[in-house]
Structures are given as structure tokens and as C-alpha cells.
CSV table of C-alpha atoms and ligand atoms in Angstrom, one decimal:
chain,number,residue,atom,x,y,z
A,1,MET,CA,11.2,-3.4,-36.0
A,2,PHE,CA,9.6,-3.6,-32.6
A,3,ASP,CA,10.4,-1.8,-29.8
A,4,LEU,CA,9.4,-4.7,-27.9
A,5,ILE,CA,7.9,-8.3,-27.9
A,6,LEU,CA,6.4,-10.3,-25.4
A,7,ARG,CA,6.1,-14.1,-26.3
A,8,ASN,CA,4.2,-16.9,-25.1
A,9,CYS,CA,1.4,-15.3,-23.4
A,10,ASN,CA,-1.8,-16.4,-22.7
A,11,LEU,CA,-5.0,-14.1,-23.0
A,12,PRO,CA,-7.6,-13.4,-20.4
A,13,ASP,CA,-10.1,-14.3,-23.6
A,14,GLY,CA,-8.6,-17.9,-23.5
A,15,ARG,CA,-5.7,-17.3,-26.5
A,16,ARG,CA,-2.6,-19.5,-25.3
A,17,GLY,CA,1.0,-18.7,-26.7
A,18,MET,CA,0.4,-15.2,-28.3
A,19,ASP,CA,3.3,-12.9,-29.2
A,20,ILE,CA,2.6,-8.8,-28.2
A,21,GLY,CA,4.6,-6.7,-30.6
A,22,ILE,CA,5.1,-3.3,-29.3
A,23,ARG,CA,6.2,-0.3,-31.2
A,24,ASP,CA,5.9,3.3,-30.1
A,25,GLY,CA,4.2,3.2,-26.8
A,26,ARG,CA,1.4,1.1,-29.1
A,27,ILE,CA,-0.2,-2.7,-29.1
A,28,ALA,CA,1.5,-3.1,-32.6
A,29,ALA,CA,0.5,-6.9,-33.6
A,30,VAL,CA,-1.2,-9.5,-31.0
A,31,GLU,CA,-0.4,-13.1,-33.1
A,32,ALA,CA,1.1,-16.5,-32.9
A,33,ALA,CA,4.7,-16.5,-33.7
A,34,LEU,CA,5.0,-13.1,-34.7
A,35,SER,CA,8.2,-12.4,-36.9
A,36,GLY,CA,9.6,-9.4,-36.5
A,37,GLU,CA,13.2,-8.0,-34.9
A,38,ALA,CA,13.0,-6.2,-31.5
A,39,GLY,CA,15.1,-4.3,-29.6
A,40,GLU,CA,13.8,-6.3,-26.3
A,41,VAL,CA,12.3,-9.8,-26.4
A,42,ILE,CA,10.6,-10.8,-22.8
A,43,ASP,CA,9.5,-14.5,-22.3
A,44,ALA,CA,6.0,-14.8,-20.6
A,45,ALA,CA,6.9,-18.8,-20.6
A,46,GLY,CA,2.7,-19.3,-20.7
A,47,GLN,CA,2.0,-16.9,-18.0
A,48,LEU,CA,-1.2,-14.1,-18.1
A,49,VAL,CA,-0.6,-11.6,-19.9
A,50,THR,CA,-3.6,-8.5,-19.3
A,51,PRO,CA,-4.4,-5.3,-20.2
A,52,PRO,CA,-4.3,-3.3,-16.6
A,53,PHE,CA,-6.5,-3.9,-13.6
A,54,VAL,CA,-9.1,-0.6,-13.3
A,55,ASP,CA,-10.5,0.6,-10.0
A,56,ALA,CA,-14.1,2.3,-10.7
A,57,HIS,CA,-14.5,3.2,-6.7
A,58,PHE,CA,-12.1,5.0,-4.9
A,59,HIS,CA,-11.2,7.5,-2.5
A,60,MET,CA,-8.0,8.9,-3.1
A,61,ASP,CA,-8.6,12.1,-0.7
A,62,ALA,CA,-9.0,9.6,2.3
A,63,THR,CA,-6.8,7.0,1.4
A,64,LEU,CA,-4.2,5.9,3.9
A,65,SER,CA,-5.5,8.2,6.7
A,66,TYR,CA,-5.7,5.0,9.2
A,67,GLY,CA,-5.8,6.4,12.6
A,68,LEU,CA,-5.6,9.9,12.0
A,69,PRO,CA,-7.0,11.7,14.3
A,70,ARG,CA,-8.3,8.5,15.5
A,71,VAL,CA,-9.7,5.0,14.9
A,72,ASN,CA,-13.0,4.0,13.8
A,73,GLN,CA,-13.9,1.6,17.0
A,74,SER,CA,-17.1,0.5,15.9
A,75,GLY,CA,-16.1,-0.2,12.0
A,76,THR,CA,-19.6,1.6,10.8
A,77,LEU,CA,-20.5,3.9,8.2
A,78,LEU,CA,-21.5,6.4,9.9
A,79,GLU,CA,-18.3,6.6,12.4
A,80,GLY,CA,-17.0,6.8,9.2
A,81,ILE,CA,-18.7,9.4,8.0
A,82,ALA,CA,-18.6,11.3,11.9
A,83,LEU,CA,-14.3,10.6,11.6
A,84,TRP,CA,-13.8,11.9,8.0
A,85,GLY,CA,-15.9,15.3,9.3
A,86,GLU,CA,-12.9,15.6,12.5
A,87,LEU,CA,-10.2,14.7,10.3
A,88,LYS,CA,-11.4,16.8,7.5
A,89,PRO,CA,-10.8,20.3,9.5
A,90,LEU,CA,-7.1,19.0,9.8
A,91,LEU,CA,-5.6,18.0,6.8
A,92,THR,CA,-3.3,20.2,4.8
A,93,GLN,CA,-3.0,20.1,0.9
A,94,GLU,CA,1.1,18.8,1.2
A,95,ALA,CA,-0.1,15.2,3.6
A,96,LEU,CA,-3.1,14.7,1.0
A,97,VAL,CA,-0.8,15.0,-2.2
A,98,GLU,CA,2.0,12.6,-0.2
A,99,ARG,CA,-1.0,9.6,0.6
A,100,ALA,CA,-2.2,10.1,-2.8
A,101,LEU,CA,1.2,9.8,-4.3
A,102,ALA,CA,2.2,6.8,-2.0
A,103,TYR,CA,-1.2,4.9,-2.7
A,104,CYS,CA,-0.4,5.6,-6.4
A,105,ASP,CA,2.8,3.7,-5.6
A,106,TRP,CA,1.1,0.9,-4.6
A,107,ALA,CA,-1.4,0.5,-7.5
A,108,VAL,CA,1.2,0.9,-10.4
A,109,ALA,CA,3.2,-2.4,-8.2
A,110,LYS,CA,-0.2,-4.1,-8.1
A,111,GLY,CA,-0.7,-3.2,-12.4
A,112,LEU,CA,-3.7,-1.1,-11.2
A,113,LEU,CA,-3.0,1.6,-13.6
A,114,ALA,CA,-6.5,4.2,-13.6
A,115,ILE,CA,-8.9,5.0,-10.6
A,116,ARG,CA,-11.8,6.8,-10.6
A,117,SER,CA,-11.7,8.6,-7.5
A,118,HIS,CA,-14.6,10.6,-5.8
A,119,VAL,CA,-13.4,13.9,-4.5
A,120,ASP,CA,-15.1,15.4,-1.4
A,121,VAL,CA,-16.5,18.9,-2.5
A,122,CYS,CA,-17.9,20.0,0.9
A,123,ASP,CA,-14.8,22.0,2.2
A,124,PRO,CA,-15.5,25.2,1.0
A,125,ARG,CA,-11.7,25.2,1.2
A,126,LEU,CA,-11.7,22.3,-1.4
A,127,LEU,CA,-8.2,21.2,-0.1
A,128,ALA,CA,-8.7,17.8,-1.6
A,129,VAL,CA,-10.2,19.0,-5.1
A,130,GLU,CA,-6.9,21.1,-5.0
A,131,ALA,CA,-4.7,18.3,-4.1
A,132,LEU,CA,-6.2,15.5,-6.5
A,133,LEU,CA,-5.9,17.8,-9.4
A,134,HIS,CA,-2.0,17.6,-8.6
A,135,VAL,CA,-1.5,14.4,-8.4
A,136,LYS,CA,-3.8,13.7,-11.5
A,137,ASP,CA,-1.1,15.6,-13.3
A,138,LYS,CA,1.7,14.3,-11.9
A,139,VAL,CA,0.3,10.6,-11.9
A,140,ARG,CA,-0.6,10.8,-15.5
A,141,PRO,CA,3.1,9.4,-17.2
A,142,TYR,CA,2.3,6.0,-15.2
A,143,LEU,CA,-1.9,6.2,-14.3
A,144,ASP,CA,-5.2,7.7,-15.4
A,145,LEU,CA,-6.7,9.3,-12.8
A,146,GLN,CA,-10.4,10.5,-13.6
A,147,LEU,CA,-12.3,12.6,-10.9
A,148,VAL,CA,-15.4,12.6,-9.1
A,149,ALA,CA,-17.1,15.7,-7.2
A,150,PHE,CA,-18.5,14.0,-4.3
A,151,PRO,CA,-20.8,16.0,-1.9
A,152,GLN,CA,-20.0,13.5,1.1
A,153,ASP,CA,-22.5,15.7,2.8
A,154,GLY,CA,-25.4,15.7,0.7
A,155,VAL,CA,-25.8,18.4,-1.8
A,156,LEU,CA,-29.0,19.9,-0.4
A,157,ARG,CA,-28.3,19.0,3.1
A,158,SER,CA,-24.7,20.5,3.2
A,159,PRO,CA,-24.8,24.9,3.1
A,160,GLY,CA,-23.1,25.2,-0.3
A,161,ALA,CA,-22.1,22.3,-1.3
A,162,LEU,CA,-24.0,22.8,-4.6
A,163,ASP,CA,-21.6,26.1,-5.3
A,164,ASN,CA,-18.6,24.2,-4.2
A,165,LEU,CA,-19.2,21.0,-6.4
A,166,LYS,CA,-19.6,23.2,-9.4
A,167,ARG,CA,-16.6,25.3,-8.8
A,168,ALA,CA,-14.4,21.7,-8.2
A,169,LEU,CA,-16.3,21.2,-12.1
A,170,ASP,CA,-14.5,24.1,-13.5
A,171,MET,CA,-10.9,23.3,-11.9
A,172,GLY,CA,-11.3,20.5,-14.4
A,173,VAL,CA,-13.1,17.7,-12.0
A,174,ASP,CA,-14.5,15.1,-14.7
A,175,VAL,CA,-17.6,13.6,-13.2
A,176,VAL,CA,-20.1,14.8,-11.2
A,177,GLY,CA,-20.9,13.0,-8.0
A,178,GLY,CA,-24.2,12.7,-5.7
A,179,ILE,CA,-25.2,10.8,-2.5
A,180,PRO,CA,-29.1,10.9,-2.7
A,181,HIS,CA,-29.4,8.7,0.3
A,182,PHE,CA,-27.4,10.7,3.0
A,183,GLU,CA,-30.0,13.2,1.8
A,184,ARG,CA,-32.6,14.3,4.8
A,185,THR,CA,-35.8,13.3,3.0
A,186,MET,CA,-36.4,10.7,0.4
A,187,ALA,CA,-38.3,14.0,-1.7
A,188,ASP,CA,-34.9,15.9,-1.0
A,189,GLY,CA,-32.6,12.4,-2.5
A,190,ALA,CA,-34.7,12.4,-5.3
A,191,GLU,CA,-34.4,16.0,-6.0
A,192,SER,CA,-30.5,15.9,-5.7
A,193,VAL,CA,-30.4,13.8,-8.7
A,194,ARG,CA,-32.5,15.6,-10.6
A,195,ILE,CA,-30.3,18.8,-10.1
A,196,LEU,CA,-27.0,16.8,-10.4
A,197,CYS,CA,-28.3,15.3,-13.5
A,198,GLU,CA,-29.1,18.5,-15.3
A,199,LEU,CA,-25.5,19.5,-14.4
A,200,ALA,CA,-24.1,17.0,-15.6
A,201,ALA,CA,-26.6,17.3,-18.9
A,202,GLU,CA,-25.3,21.2,-19.5
A,203,ARG,CA,-21.8,20.6,-18.5
A,204,GLY,CA,-21.6,17.1,-20.9
A,205,LEU,CA,-20.0,15.7,-18.4
A,206,PRO,CA,-20.4,11.9,-17.0
A,207,VAL,CA,-22.7,10.8,-14.1
A,208,ASP,CA,-21.2,8.4,-10.7
A,209,MET,CA,-23.1,8.7,-8.0
A,210,HIS,CA,-23.1,7.0,-4.5
A,211,CYS,CA,-26.7,5.7,-5.0
A,212,ASP,CA,-29.0,3.7,-2.2
A,213,GLU,CA,-26.0,2.6,-0.7
A,214,SER,CA,-28.0,1.5,2.8
A,215,ASP,CA,-30.4,-1.6,4.0
A,216,ASP,CA,-33.1,0.2,3.4
A,217,PRO,CA,-35.6,-1.6,0.7
A,218,LEU,CA,-37.9,0.8,-0.3
A,219,SER,CA,-35.1,2.7,-1.3
A,220,ARG,CA,-35.1,3.9,-5.0
A,221,HIS,CA,-32.6,6.8,-5.9
A,222,ILE,CA,-31.2,3.9,-8.8
A,223,GLU,CA,-34.9,4.1,-10.3
A,224,THR,CA,-34.5,7.9,-10.2
A,225,LEU,CA,-31.0,8.2,-11.5
A,226,ALA,CA,-32.0,5.8,-14.5
A,227,PHE,CA,-35.4,7.7,-15.7
A,228,HIS,CA,-33.4,10.9,-15.4
A,229,ALA,CA,-30.2,9.6,-17.5
A,230,GLN,CA,-33.2,8.3,-19.8
A,231,ARG,CA,-34.7,11.3,-19.8
A,232,LEU,CA,-31.7,13.6,-20.4
A,233,GLY,CA,-30.1,11.9,-23.3
A,234,LEU,CA,-27.3,10.2,-21.2
A,235,GLN,CA,-27.3,6.8,-22.0
A,236,GLY,CA,-23.8,5.4,-21.2
A,237,ARG,CA,-22.4,8.1,-19.2
A,238,VAL,CA,-24.2,7.0,-15.6
A,239,THR,CA,-23.5,5.0,-13.0
A,240,GLY,CA,-24.6,4.1,-9.9
A,241,SER,CA,-22.4,3.4,-7.1
A,242,HIS,CA,-22.9,0.9,-4.5
A,243,LEU,CA,-26.5,0.0,-5.1
A,244,THR,CA,-26.7,-1.9,-1.6
A,245,SER,CA,-30.6,-1.6,-1.3
A,246,MET,CA,-31.0,-3.3,-4.1
A,247,HIS,CA,-29.6,-6.7,-1.8
A,248,SER,CA,-32.7,-6.2,-0.3
A,249,MET,CA,-35.4,-4.8,-2.1
A,250,ASP,CA,-38.5,-7.0,-3.3
A,251,ASN,CA,-38.0,-8.9,-6.5
A,252,TYR,CA,-41.1,-8.0,-8.1
A,253,TYR,CA,-39.5,-4.5,-8.1
A,254,VAL,CA,-36.2,-5.3,-8.7
A,255,SER,CA,-38.0,-7.2,-11.9
A,256,LYS,CA,-38.8,-4.2,-13.1
A,257,LEU,CA,-35.9,-2.0,-12.2
A,258,LEU,CA,-33.1,-4.2,-14.3
A,259,PRO,CA,-34.7,-3.2,-17.1
A,260,LEU,CA,-34.9,0.5,-16.9
A,261,MET,CA,-31.4,0.8,-16.1
A,262,ALA,CA,-30.2,-1.3,-19.0
A,263,GLU,CA,-32.6,0.6,-21.4
A,264,ALA,CA,-31.3,3.8,-19.4
A,265,GLY,CA,-27.4,2.8,-20.2
A,266,VAL,CA,-26.9,3.1,-16.6
A,267,ALA,CA,-23.8,1.6,-15.6
A,268,ALA,CA,-23.4,-0.3,-11.7
A,269,VAL,CA,-20.3,-0.7,-9.6
A,270,ALA,CA,-20.4,-2.6,-6.7
A,271,ASN,CA,-17.9,-2.5,-3.8
A,272,PRO,CA,-17.6,-6.1,-2.5
A,273,LEU,CA,-14.8,-5.6,0.4
A,274,ILE,CA,-16.7,-2.5,1.7
A,275,ASN,CA,-20.1,-3.5,1.5
A,276,ILE,CA,-19.7,-7.3,3.1
A,277,THR,CA,-18.1,-5.3,5.9
A,278,LEU,CA,-20.6,-2.3,6.1
A,279,GLN,CA,-24.2,-3.0,5.5
A,280,GLY,CA,-26.4,-5.2,7.0
A,281,ARG,CA,-24.8,-4.1,10.2
A,282,HIS,CA,-28.5,-3.4,11.8
A,283,ASP,CA,-29.1,-7.1,11.4
A,284,THR,CA,-29.6,-9.9,13.8
A,285,TYR,CA,-29.6,-13.0,11.9
A,286,PRO,CA,-30.1,-13.9,9.2
A,287,LYS,CA,-27.2,-11.3,8.2
A,288,ARG,CA,-27.7,-10.3,4.7
A,289,ARG,CA,-24.6,-9.6,3.1
A,290,GLY,CA,-26.0,-6.1,1.4
A,291,MET,CA,-23.6,-6.3,-2.1
A,292,THR,CA,-26.1,-5.5,-5.1
A,293,ARG,CA,-27.6,-8.0,-7.4
A,294,VAL,CA,-24.1,-8.5,-9.7
A,295,PRO,CA,-25.4,-12.0,-11.6
A,296,GLU,CA,-28.8,-10.1,-11.9
A,297,LEU,CA,-27.6,-7.3,-13.2
A,298,LEU,CA,-25.0,-8.5,-15.9
A,299,THR,CA,-27.7,-11.4,-17.1
A,300,ALA,CA,-29.7,-8.0,-17.9
A,301,GLY,CA,-27.4,-6.6,-19.9
A,302,ILE,CA,-25.9,-4.2,-16.9
A,303,PRO,CA,-21.9,-3.5,-17.3
A,304,VAL,CA,-20.9,-4.0,-13.6
A,305,ALA,CA,-17.6,-3.4,-12.0
A,306,PHE,CA,-15.8,-4.2,-9.2
A,307,GLY,CA,-14.4,-1.1,-6.7
A,308,HIS,CA,-11.6,-1.0,-3.6
A,309,ASP,CA,-13.3,2.1,-2.4
A,310,CYS,CA,-11.2,2.4,0.4
A,311,VAL,CA,-7.9,1.4,1.5
A,312,MET,CA,-7.0,2.5,5.2
A,313,ASP,CA,-9.2,5.2,5.7
A,314,PRO,CA,-12.1,6.2,7.9
A,315,TRP,CA,-14.6,3.6,6.8
A,316,TYR,CA,-12.0,0.6,6.4
A,317,SER,CA,-8.9,-0.5,8.1
A,318,LEU,CA,-7.1,-3.1,5.8
A,319,GLY,CA,-6.7,-3.0,1.9
A,320,SER,CA,-4.0,-3.3,-0.2
A,321,ALA,CA,-4.6,-1.6,-4.2
A,322,ASP,CA,-5.0,-4.9,-4.9
A,323,MET,CA,-8.1,-5.5,-7.5
A,324,LEU,CA,-7.7,-8.9,-7.9
A,325,GLU,CA,-8.4,-9.1,-3.6
A,326,VAL,CA,-11.3,-6.8,-4.8
A,327,ALA,CA,-12.8,-9.8,-7.6
A,328,ALA,CA,-12.5,-12.4,-4.9
A,329,MET,CA,-14.1,-11.0,-2.4
A,330,GLY,CA,-17.1,-10.0,-4.9
A,331,LEU,CA,-17.0,-13.7,-6.4
A,332,HIS,CA,-17.2,-15.3,-3.1
A,333,VAL,CA,-20.3,-13.0,-1.6
A,334,ALA,CA,-22.3,-13.2,-5.5
A,335,GLN,CA,-21.3,-16.7,-5.3
A,336,MET,CA,-20.3,-16.5,-8.8
A,337,THR,CA,-18.1,-19.3,-8.8
A,338,SER,CA,-19.6,-20.8,-12.3
A,339,GLN,CA,-16.6,-20.7,-14.9
A,340,ASP,CA,-18.6,-18.0,-16.8
A,341,GLY,CA,-19.0,-16.1,-13.1
A,342,MET,CA,-15.1,-16.1,-12.6
A,343,ARG,CA,-14.4,-14.7,-15.4
A,344,ALA,CA,-16.5,-11.8,-15.4
A,345,CYS,CA,-15.4,-11.3,-11.7
A,346,PHE,CA,-11.7,-10.6,-13.7
A,347,ALA,CA,-13.4,-8.7,-16.0
A,348,ALA,CA,-15.2,-6.8,-13.7
A,349,VAL,CA,-11.7,-5.3,-12.7
A,350,THR,CA,-10.5,-4.7,-15.8
A,351,ALA,CA,-12.2,-4.4,-19.3
A,352,ALA,CA,-15.6,-3.4,-17.8
A,353,PRO,CA,-14.1,-0.5,-15.5
A,354,ALA,CA,-12.1,0.7,-18.5
A,355,ARG,CA,-15.6,0.9,-20.4
A,356,ILE,CA,-17.4,2.4,-17.7
A,357,LEU,CA,-14.6,4.9,-17.5
A,358,GLY,CA,-14.2,5.4,-21.0
A,359,LEU,CA,-10.5,4.8,-20.9
A,360,ASP,CA,-8.9,5.2,-24.4
A,361,GLY,CA,-6.7,2.9,-26.3
A,362,TYR,CA,-7.7,0.2,-23.7
A,363,GLY,CA,-7.7,-3.4,-24.5
A,364,LEU,CA,-5.2,-6.4,-26.4
A,365,GLU,CA,-6.4,-5.4,-29.7
A,366,PRO,CA,-3.0,-3.6,-32.3
A,367,GLY,CA,-3.5,0.3,-32.0
A,368,CYS,CA,-4.6,-0.2,-28.2
A,369,ARG,CA,-1.5,1.8,-25.3
A,370,GLY,CA,1.2,-0.9,-24.6
A,371,ASP,CA,-0.1,-0.8,-21.0
A,372,LEU,CA,0.0,-5.0,-19.8
A,373,VAL,CA,0.5,-6.7,-16.9
A,374,LEU,CA,1.9,-9.8,-16.4
A,375,LEU,CA,1.2,-12.2,-13.7
A,376,GLN,CA,2.5,-14.9,-12.6
A,377,ALA,CA,-0.5,-17.2,-13.4
A,378,VAL,CA,-2.1,-19.2,-16.9
A,379,ASP,CA,-5.2,-17.8,-16.7
A,380,PRO,CA,-7.9,-15.2,-15.0
A,381,VAL,CA,-9.5,-17.8,-12.5
A,382,GLU,CA,-6.0,-19.2,-11.3
A,383,ALA,CA,-5.0,-15.4,-11.0
A,384,LEU,CA,-7.7,-14.8,-8.7
A,385,ARG,CA,-6.9,-18.3,-6.8
A,386,LEU,CA,-3.4,-17.1,-6.1
A,387,ARG,CA,-3.7,-13.0,-6.2
A,388,ALA,CA,-1.0,-13.4,-8.4
A,389,THR,CA,1.9,-11.9,-8.4
A,390,ARG,CA,2.4,-9.1,-11.1
A,391,LEU,CA,5.8,-10.4,-12.4
A,392,LEU,CA,5.8,-7.2,-14.6
A,393,VAL,CA,3.9,-3.6,-15.0
A,394,LEU,CA,4.1,-1.9,-18.5
A,395,ARG,CA,2.8,1.8,-19.3
A,396,GLY,CA,3.2,2.9,-22.7
A,397,GLY,CA,5.3,-0.1,-23.6
A,398,ARG,CA,7.5,0.4,-20.5
A,399,VAL,CA,8.9,-1.3,-17.5
A,400,VAL,CA,7.7,0.2,-14.7
A,401,ALA,CA,7.2,-2.2,-12.1
A,402,ARG,CA,8.7,-5.5,-11.3
A,403,SER,CA,8.1,-8.3,-8.5
A,404,PRO,CA,9.8,-11.4,-7.8
A,405,ALA,CA,8.0,-14.6,-8.5
A,406,ALA,CA,6.7,-16.0,-5.7
A,407,VAL,CA,8.2,-18.9,-4.1
A,408,ALA,CA,7.6,-21.4,-0.9
A,409,ALA,CA,10.8,-22.1,1.1
A,410,LEU,CA,10.4,-25.5,2.1
A,411,ALA,CA,12.6,-26.9,4.8
A,412,LEU,CA,11.5,-30.2,5.6
A,413,PRO,CA,14.2,-33.5,5.2
A,414,GLY,CA,13.7,-34.9,2.2
A,415,ARG,CA,11.6,-32.3,0.1
A,416,PRO,CA,12.8,-29.8,-2.2
A,417,SER,CA,14.0,-27.0,-0.6
A,418,CYS,CA,12.6,-24.5,-3.0
A,419,VAL,CA,9.2,-25.2,-4.7
A,420,ASP,CA,7.2,-23.6,-7.8
A,421,PHE,CA,4.5,-21.4,-5.5
A,422,THR,CA,1.7,-22.9,-8.3
A,423,HIS,CA,3.2,-26.7,-8.4
A,424,ARG,CA,3.0,-26.4,-11.6
A,425,SER,CA,5.9,-28.2,-13.3
B,501,LIG,ZN1,-17.3,5.4,-2.1
């Protein structure tokens, strides 16, 4: 006896017409023509059923603050950081919690059920840390929120930041963050990487740093991060986020860097929407794209995820918690238009970030959590093309969000009044 059977599902790995049985909140069976009784049966009608979307890189303390206290006029990274500095003293815990909870609602509606969010620890009050720890508890029934202690103004450059960061970890923040390229010198940047990796090793925590988020071809902090990951035995627990300098680095140097990252078990997170808008701003033409070398990282065996990074905050006035929009941008910027490339882009917002976050019970195997999304698309490529509607979102086998199927209503003489948006019969 199952609690729920989803019949006639297409799966991201290409299997079609599969049935998924769920019992006690977990997937109990995945097979064709599954027999057995069920409390409820849902017909997926040959549409794609996937484990939920996962965002490997986000800033929930800043989200939905667009326009506070003013709009970023230039749209640049540096004005964004300055603007965040203006907003910080005005933040209240209530407003932070309210905005974060509103964003989590958006996320669930889009089938995004796990988020790794950086939280700024440079404010000695640690207001944002307290607020997001509260939010983490509150959303736990429907969304996994993982927090990174992020010294936005530089752990060495900003007085007291290292102590604040340690306090944030003591309070229960899960991951050690950093921003070596924002320290005053290359040497300070490298020193910050050493200090933070040693702190993570001491406390048995993962590391996820904003790393080389610039167009500087000589920025080398990812090399230092990989070196310390290997030296301290942190393989599989370290992530380099952004890595945009890699776009501009010398090709010979990158050919040496990628094997080092692979050996050190360092993962990479690109943030396509943000990288394509914030990088290359000092260029005239040709103008660099700035996103890290995603296909080359994947070929080297390095796990790569795409993150949303920002939604309606000092750095980015757009965004909607739609990881398919993030993946579609990544696909275009990296020219990953091969069949394998497009599927890798879908994996970069599902399975790959789930692995980077170390999510327990993620996937479609029996025993995995009954966290699933039914999309209005037959396969991952169509889902990317259409930014497909999330028809149903399930958490632990229970429906937590649903959206009506997208249809286009035509009012042309002699044409049907309502056609399937996907143009399939
Ligand atoms: Zn970020």
C-alpha cells in the first residue's frame, strides 16, 4: 500500500512512462506499471518529474530589498556593495525575516526546495545571522536552508570580522565563507583563504568562498583554495563560487589549474545571471562575458552548479527564484547547446548542487525523500526552453504548491480559442 502513486512520469535520465510510489514521505518504488494500492493516484501524463531544484549560491539577507534605501543607478558590483553598506545599519530583524520568508514562498512555488545562502557577518550585531537562523528553522518543513558565514567586507580588511564569523559559526551557521579578492592585497587574500580553511578543518565544516569574482586574469585565489583544501584533507567539502577571473586567465595556466582543482576535490559554482551582468564592465569591445569556464570544469571532472546569487537586491533588480531561468542563462553564456550540454545545465540546478550541499536523501531512488516537481515539459531540454510551469511541487510526498498549466488563449477568427502552450497534440 502506497500513500501516493505518480503514474506515467518521464524522468530526467531519459526513462519514460515510469510510476513512482511514495510511502511515509519517501520514495518506495520507481518502476513501469507499478502494482499496488494507493491512497491517492496522480497522472503525470508523460510529463517530466524531477527531484526539486537546488540553489547552490544565494544571498537571502539581501533579497527583496530592491530600492532600499535607493536604487543601484549604475548596476555595477561596486555600487551594489556600497549600497549594501548603506542598507545594513537600517536593517531590522523583523524586516529581514519577512523578506526571507516571502522569498522562500516564491522558491517553493518554483519547485526550489533547497538553498545555500551566504549571510553577511560583518555587522557586529549579527542581526542577519539571527534572522536567517530563525528562518531556517521556520521553513524546515518545506525547504532546506543552508547558511554560509560570509564576511562581505573582507575577513582581514574589516575590523572584527573574523571574531564575528566565529560567533556566527558558534550560533549554528553551517559553512565557512570568504571573499579573498576583496581583501586589500593578493597576499592578504591568500592569508584569508589559509585562515578560513584552517578554521573549517578545525570545526569539521565545509567551505564556500566568493573567489576571484573579478575580470583580473592574475587573480589566483582559487589556486590557494585548492592548495589548502588538499593540504588540510578537505576534499569534497570545498566550493569556489563565481571564479569569474578564470574566464580571463591565460589558457596554459588554466590547463594546470583544473587538474589541481579536481585533485583537491573542489567544486565550482557559477552565477550566470549575475556574472553576465556584472563582469566585463571595464571593457569596451570586445566585451568579456565573465562567467567561469563551465564546460572545461565539467570535462575535468569538477562538479559545477549554477546559483541564482541575487533576486531584487542591491546587486540585481531582477530574478524570480526560477532556477530554470538561471540554467537557461548559463546554457547560453557557456554555449552549452549540445544535447549533453543542455542536460548538464539542467543537472547544474538539480543533482549537482544537491551533491555540493550534501543533501541527504536527494534523488529518485527508492529510499530518497518524496520531494518531487512535476513540470509541464516532457524532458529537461523542453523544461529549459519553456521555463516550464511547475504543475505540482511535493515535499515528503505531500503537495506543497501547484500552478495551473500554461495555455495561450488566441482570439483569431477560425482558430481554436485555446491551444496547448507546448503545441503538442
Ligand atoms: Zn554571492
